[in-house]
Every structure is written in C-alpha cells, then in structure tokens.
Short mmCIF file of C-alpha atoms in Angstrom, two decimals:
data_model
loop_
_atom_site.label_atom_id
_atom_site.label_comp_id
_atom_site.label_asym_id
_atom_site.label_seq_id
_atom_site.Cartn_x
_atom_site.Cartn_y
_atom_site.Cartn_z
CA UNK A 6 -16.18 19.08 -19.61
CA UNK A 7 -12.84 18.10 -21.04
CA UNK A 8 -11.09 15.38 -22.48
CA UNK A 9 -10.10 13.91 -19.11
CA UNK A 10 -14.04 13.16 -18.27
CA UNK A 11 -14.58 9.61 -19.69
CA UNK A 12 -10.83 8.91 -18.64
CA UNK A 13 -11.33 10.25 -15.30
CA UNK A 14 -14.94 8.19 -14.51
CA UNK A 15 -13.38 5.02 -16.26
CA UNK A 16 -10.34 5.20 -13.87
CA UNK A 17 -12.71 5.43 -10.92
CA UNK A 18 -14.77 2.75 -11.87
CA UNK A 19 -11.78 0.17 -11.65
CA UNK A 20 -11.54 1.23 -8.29
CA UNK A 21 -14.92 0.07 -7.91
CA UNK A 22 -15.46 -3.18 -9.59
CA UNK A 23 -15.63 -6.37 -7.86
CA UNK A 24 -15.66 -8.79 -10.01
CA UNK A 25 -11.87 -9.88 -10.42
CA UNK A 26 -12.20 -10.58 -14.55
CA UNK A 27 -13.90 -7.21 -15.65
CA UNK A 28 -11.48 -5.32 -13.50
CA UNK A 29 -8.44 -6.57 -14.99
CA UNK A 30 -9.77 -5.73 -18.20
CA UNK A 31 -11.38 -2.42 -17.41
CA UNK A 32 -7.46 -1.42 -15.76
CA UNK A 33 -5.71 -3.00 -19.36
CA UNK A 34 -8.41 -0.36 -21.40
CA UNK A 35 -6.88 2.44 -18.85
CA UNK A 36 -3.92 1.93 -18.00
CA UNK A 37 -0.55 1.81 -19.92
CA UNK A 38 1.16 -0.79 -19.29
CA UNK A 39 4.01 0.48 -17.32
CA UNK A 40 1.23 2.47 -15.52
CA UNK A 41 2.45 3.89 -11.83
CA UNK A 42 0.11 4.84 -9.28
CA UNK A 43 1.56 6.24 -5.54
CA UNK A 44 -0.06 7.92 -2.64
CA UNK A 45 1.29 8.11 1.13
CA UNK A 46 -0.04 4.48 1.83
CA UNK A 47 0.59 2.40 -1.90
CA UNK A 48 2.85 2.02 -4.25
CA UNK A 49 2.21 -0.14 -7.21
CA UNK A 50 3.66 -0.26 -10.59
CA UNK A 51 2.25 -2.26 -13.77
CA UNK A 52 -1.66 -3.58 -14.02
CA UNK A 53 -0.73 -6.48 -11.76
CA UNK A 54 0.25 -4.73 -8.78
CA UNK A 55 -2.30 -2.17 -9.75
CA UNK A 56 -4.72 -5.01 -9.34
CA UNK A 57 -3.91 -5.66 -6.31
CA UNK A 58 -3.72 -2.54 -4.89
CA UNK A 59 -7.78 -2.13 -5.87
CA UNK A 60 -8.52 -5.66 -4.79
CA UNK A 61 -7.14 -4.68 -1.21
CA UNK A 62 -8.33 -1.61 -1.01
CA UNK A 63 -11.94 -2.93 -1.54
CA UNK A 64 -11.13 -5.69 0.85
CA UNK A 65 -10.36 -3.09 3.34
CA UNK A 66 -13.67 -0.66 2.59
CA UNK A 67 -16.74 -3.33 1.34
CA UNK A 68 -19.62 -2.05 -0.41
CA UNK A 69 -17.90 1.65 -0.55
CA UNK A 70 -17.59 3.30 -4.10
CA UNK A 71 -15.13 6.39 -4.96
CA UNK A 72 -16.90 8.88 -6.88
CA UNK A 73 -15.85 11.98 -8.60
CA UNK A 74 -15.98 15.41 -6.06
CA UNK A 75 -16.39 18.84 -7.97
CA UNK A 76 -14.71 19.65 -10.98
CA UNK A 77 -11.61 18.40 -13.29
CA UNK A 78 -8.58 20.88 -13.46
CA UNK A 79 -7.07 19.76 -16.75
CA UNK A 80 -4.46 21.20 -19.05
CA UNK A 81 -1.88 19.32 -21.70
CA UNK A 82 -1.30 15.70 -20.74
CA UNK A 83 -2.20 15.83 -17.00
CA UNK A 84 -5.41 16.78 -14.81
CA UNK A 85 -6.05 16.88 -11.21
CA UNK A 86 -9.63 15.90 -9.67
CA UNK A 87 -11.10 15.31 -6.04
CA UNK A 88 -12.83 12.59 -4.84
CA UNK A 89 -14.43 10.72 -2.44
CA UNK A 90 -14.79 7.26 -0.75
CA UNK A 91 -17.96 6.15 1.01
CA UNK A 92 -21.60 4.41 1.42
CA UNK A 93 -24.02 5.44 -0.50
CA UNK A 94 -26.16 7.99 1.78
CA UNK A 95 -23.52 8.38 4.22
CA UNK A 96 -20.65 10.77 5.07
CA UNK A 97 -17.53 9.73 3.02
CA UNK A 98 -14.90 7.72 5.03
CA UNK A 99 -11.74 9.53 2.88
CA UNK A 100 -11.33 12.20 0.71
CA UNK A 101 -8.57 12.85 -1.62
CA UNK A 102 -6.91 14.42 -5.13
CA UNK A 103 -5.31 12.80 -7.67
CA UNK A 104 -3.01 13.89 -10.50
CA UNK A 105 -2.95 12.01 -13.41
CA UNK A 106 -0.67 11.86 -16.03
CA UNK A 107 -1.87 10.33 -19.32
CA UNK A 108 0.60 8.94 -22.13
CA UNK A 109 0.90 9.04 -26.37
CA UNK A 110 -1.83 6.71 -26.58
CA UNK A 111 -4.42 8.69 -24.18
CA UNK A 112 -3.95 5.50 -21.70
CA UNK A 113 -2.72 6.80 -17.70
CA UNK A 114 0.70 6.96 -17.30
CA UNK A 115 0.70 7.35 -13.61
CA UNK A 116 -1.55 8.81 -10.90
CA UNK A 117 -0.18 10.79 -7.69
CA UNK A 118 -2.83 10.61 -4.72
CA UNK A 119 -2.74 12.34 -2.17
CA UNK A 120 -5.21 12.18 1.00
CA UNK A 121 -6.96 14.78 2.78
CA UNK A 122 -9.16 12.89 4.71
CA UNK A 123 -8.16 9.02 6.17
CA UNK A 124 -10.37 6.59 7.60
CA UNK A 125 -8.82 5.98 11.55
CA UNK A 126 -11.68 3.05 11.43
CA UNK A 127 -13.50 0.98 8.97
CA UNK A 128 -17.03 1.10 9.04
CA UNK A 129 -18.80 -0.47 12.52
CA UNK A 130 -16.06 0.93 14.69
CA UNK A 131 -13.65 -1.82 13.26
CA UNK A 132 -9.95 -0.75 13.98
CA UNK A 133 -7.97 -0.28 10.52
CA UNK A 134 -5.30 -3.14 10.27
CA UNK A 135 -1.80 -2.32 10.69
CA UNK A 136 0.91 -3.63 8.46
CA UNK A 137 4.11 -4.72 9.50
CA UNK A 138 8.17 -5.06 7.82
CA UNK A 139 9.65 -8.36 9.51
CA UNK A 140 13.08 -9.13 9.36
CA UNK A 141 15.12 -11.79 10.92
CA UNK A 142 18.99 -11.44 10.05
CA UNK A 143 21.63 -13.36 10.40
CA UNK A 144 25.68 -12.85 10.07
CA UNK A 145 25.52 -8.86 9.56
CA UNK A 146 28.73 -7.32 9.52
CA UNK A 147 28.87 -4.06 11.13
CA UNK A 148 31.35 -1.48 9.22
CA UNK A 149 30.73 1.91 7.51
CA UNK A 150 28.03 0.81 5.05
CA UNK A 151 25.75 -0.63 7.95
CA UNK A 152 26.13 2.14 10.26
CA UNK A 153 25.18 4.56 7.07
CA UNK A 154 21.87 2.24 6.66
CA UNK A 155 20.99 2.70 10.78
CA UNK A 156 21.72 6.84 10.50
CA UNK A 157 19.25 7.05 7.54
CA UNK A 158 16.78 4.24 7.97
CA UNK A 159 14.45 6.85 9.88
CA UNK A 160 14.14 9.22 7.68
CA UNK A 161 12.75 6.44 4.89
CA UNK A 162 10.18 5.65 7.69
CA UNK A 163 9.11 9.07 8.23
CA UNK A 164 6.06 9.60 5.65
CA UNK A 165 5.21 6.32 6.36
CA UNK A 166 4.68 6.64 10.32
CA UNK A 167 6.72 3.61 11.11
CA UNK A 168 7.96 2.99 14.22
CA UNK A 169 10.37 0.17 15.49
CA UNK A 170 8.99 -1.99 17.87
CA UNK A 171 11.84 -4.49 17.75
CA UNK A 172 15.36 -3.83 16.95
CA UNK A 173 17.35 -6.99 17.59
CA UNK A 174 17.08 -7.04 21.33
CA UNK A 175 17.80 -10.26 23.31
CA UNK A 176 15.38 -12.61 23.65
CA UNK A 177 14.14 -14.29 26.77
CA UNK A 178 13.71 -17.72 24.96
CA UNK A 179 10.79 -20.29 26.19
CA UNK A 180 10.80 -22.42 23.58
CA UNK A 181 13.70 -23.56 21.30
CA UNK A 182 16.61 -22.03 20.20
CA UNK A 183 16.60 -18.31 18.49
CA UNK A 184 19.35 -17.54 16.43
CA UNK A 185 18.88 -14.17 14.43
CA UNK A 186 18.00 -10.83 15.40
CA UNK A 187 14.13 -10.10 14.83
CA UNK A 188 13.59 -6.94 13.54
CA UNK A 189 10.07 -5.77 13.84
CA UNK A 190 8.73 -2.28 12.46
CA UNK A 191 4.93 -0.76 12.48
CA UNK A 192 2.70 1.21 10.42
CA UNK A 193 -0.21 2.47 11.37
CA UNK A 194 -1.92 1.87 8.00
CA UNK A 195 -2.47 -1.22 5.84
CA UNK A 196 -0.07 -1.86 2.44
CA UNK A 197 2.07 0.78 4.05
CA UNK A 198 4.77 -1.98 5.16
CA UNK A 199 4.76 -2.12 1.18
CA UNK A 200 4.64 1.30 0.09
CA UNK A 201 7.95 1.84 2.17
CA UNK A 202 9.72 -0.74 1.18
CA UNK A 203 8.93 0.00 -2.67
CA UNK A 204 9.50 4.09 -1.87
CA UNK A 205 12.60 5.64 -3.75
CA UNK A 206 14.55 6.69 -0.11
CA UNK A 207 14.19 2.91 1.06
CA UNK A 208 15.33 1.41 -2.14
CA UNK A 209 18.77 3.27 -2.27
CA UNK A 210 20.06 2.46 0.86
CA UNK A 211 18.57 -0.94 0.68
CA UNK A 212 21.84 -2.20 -0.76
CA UNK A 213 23.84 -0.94 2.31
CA UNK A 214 21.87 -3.60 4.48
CA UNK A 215 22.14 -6.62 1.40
CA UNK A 216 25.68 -6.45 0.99
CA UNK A 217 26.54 -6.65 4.71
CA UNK A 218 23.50 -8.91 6.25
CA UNK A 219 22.07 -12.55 5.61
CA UNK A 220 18.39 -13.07 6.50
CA UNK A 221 14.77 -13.06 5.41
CA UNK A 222 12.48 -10.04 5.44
CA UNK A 223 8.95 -10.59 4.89
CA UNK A 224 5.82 -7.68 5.02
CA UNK A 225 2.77 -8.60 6.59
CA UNK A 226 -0.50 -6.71 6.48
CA UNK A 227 -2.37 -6.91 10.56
CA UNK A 228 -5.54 -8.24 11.77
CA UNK A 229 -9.10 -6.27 12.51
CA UNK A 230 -9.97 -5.76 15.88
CA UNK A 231 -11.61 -6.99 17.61
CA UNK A 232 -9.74 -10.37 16.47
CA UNK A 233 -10.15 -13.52 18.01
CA UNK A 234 -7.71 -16.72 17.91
CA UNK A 235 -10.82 -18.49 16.16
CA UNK A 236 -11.39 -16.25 13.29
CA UNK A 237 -8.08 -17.44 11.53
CA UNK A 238 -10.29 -20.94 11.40
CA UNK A 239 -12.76 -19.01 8.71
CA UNK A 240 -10.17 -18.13 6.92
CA UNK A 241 -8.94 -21.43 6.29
CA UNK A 242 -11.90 -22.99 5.26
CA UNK A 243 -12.22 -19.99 3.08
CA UNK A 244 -8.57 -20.79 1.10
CA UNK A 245 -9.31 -24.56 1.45
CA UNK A 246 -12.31 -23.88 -0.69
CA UNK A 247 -11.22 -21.96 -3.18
CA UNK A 248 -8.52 -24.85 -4.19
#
C-alpha cells in the first residue's frame, strides 16, 4: 500500500459517479484546480472540462464502472496504475494505465492515460459514435502561411486517426446557394474531434489558418448505429423537459 491508494480509488470513483452534484464535488476534493487529464481520445483541462469528459464518457459506457487492475507503481510525486472498464461479471470493454502526477497540496495535478485495450463497440453490438471537425470558410487567402498549415495539418491528425472526407470540393447544389468551402474531417472515436483540436501540434499551427481564413468551425460528436431519422424526436422531448 502507499500513499497513492485512497488518492488512486477516490480518482476512480469520479469516473464512476452519476449523480452530476456529488461528482463535481468528489473531482473539487481531487483535483487541483488547474488539474489536466489527456489520453489518445480526451483532452480536458480544469474540473469543468474534467466534468465533462466523465459525464460523456459514462454517457458513452452506461452502467460500466473502472476499477483498479493489479498493483500501484508509486515513487515521489507521481504513480502509475492499471485499470479496467466494464460490467460487473463480464469481460472488461477497455483496459488502460494512467500516470498521475499529484501537486503541493496532495490534490492531482494531471493524469496521462494511455489505452491498451479500446472498445470497437458499445455494449449490444452498438457501433461507437464517431466525432467529427466541421469547417465552413470563407475569403481564405492562399500565400506561404496557408500552404505551411495544408503541409502539416496531417501530421496533427495522425494520433488521432482522422481522415478528410471533405476538403472544399465543388458542390453539386440542389437546394439554395452555397458559398464557402465545407471542410469535413473524421475520427473514428468519440471527443476525439476535441482532443485534436485542443492537442499541442494543432494549436500551433492553428494561427496559420486564423490569420488567413474567415469562417466557422464547429466539432460534433456522431450518432449510434443503428440510428434512425426518428430517434432525434426522443431527444427532443428529452431537452424540452429538462427546461
């Protein structure tokens, strides 16, 4: 046993509680305040985001717990430990490590996951949702600094498996008038549309695109399949109710 043991469990258990009011307070008793946790899929800095990283993550996996796997590896400030994420009584759906960092006060600094095992489906043969970086921009001046942006764009998307599906091509318009170019890109995992954008290697050549290019870029998270045109109506009366 070592001094990480309380911290270690009491981390997990924020992953695992549902109620919205006890977790924030259970990730304030944790968690410094400038608290960072990253792995290859999230990014989130601060015991909002935090928040709601957890809160998506159990949207994602319902009625699965993490739990501790094997022993702590602890020495100084910072400890590594496995664990797991499942159903009770059933084979875990991911397995990972995490290396935490604690601060002066004994509260986690920041946590570094990595994954060694990741769920291709959620439970009942549900496909995972994708998650998706949208852009549609307008007045972008091609010179040296965008043309820098497009030569090292791909390697930002690497870890993240993203993958363009549309890069400004010519629409066949239907309907209307379109204007900008639609920029569409894909990851294969939810929150990872985020987790890119947020990552170091995005964030300094994001500028290079800003300073040349008008537009809006938004990050959406995918449906579940199988998905039907009517589910979406659920989900309304869902929001509507909790107004």
């Amino acid at each position: 046993m070592t001094k990480f043991t309380a911290l270690i469990q009491a981390y997990l258990n924020t992953w695992n509680e549902t109620d919205p009011t006890a977790r924030k307070e259970a990730i304030r008793e944790v968690w410094e305040v400038s608290g960072r946790y990253s792995d290859p899929l999230a990014v989130a800095q601060g015991h909002e985001e935090i928040d709601r990283t957890i809160a998506a993550v159990q949207q994602q996996f319902p009625a699965m717990t993490f739990e501790l796997l094997g022993e702590i590896d602890a020495h100084g400030d910072q400890a590594r430990f496995r664990w797991q994420l499942g159903a009770m009584g059933k084979k875990p759906v991911a397995i990972g490590f995490d290396v935490m960092v604690t601060g002066q006060r004994g509260k986690v600094q920041s946590v570094l996951g990595f994954l060694d095992q990741i769920p291709s489906k959620t439970p009942e043969g549900v496909e995972s949702p994708r998650s998706y970086a949208v852009g549609l921009l307008t007045d972008a001046h091609m010179g040296d600094d965008l043309t820098e942006y497009l030569r090292r764009i791909d390697d930002t998307l690497a870890p993240y498996s993203g993958k363009f599906l549309i890069h400004g091509a010519s629409p066949a318009q239907v309907e209307g008038q379109w204007i900008p170019d639609l920029i569409v890109i894909e990851f294969p995992k939810a929150h990872a549309a985020r987790a890119w954008y947020s990552s170091e290697a995005y964030q300094a050549i994001l500028p290079l695109r800003t300073d040349n290019a008008t537009g809006i870029v938004a990050l959406f998270e995918g449906v579940e399949h199988p998905h039907k045109a009517t589910d979406i109506l659920a989900y309304a009366t869902t929001s509507r109710s909790n107004l």
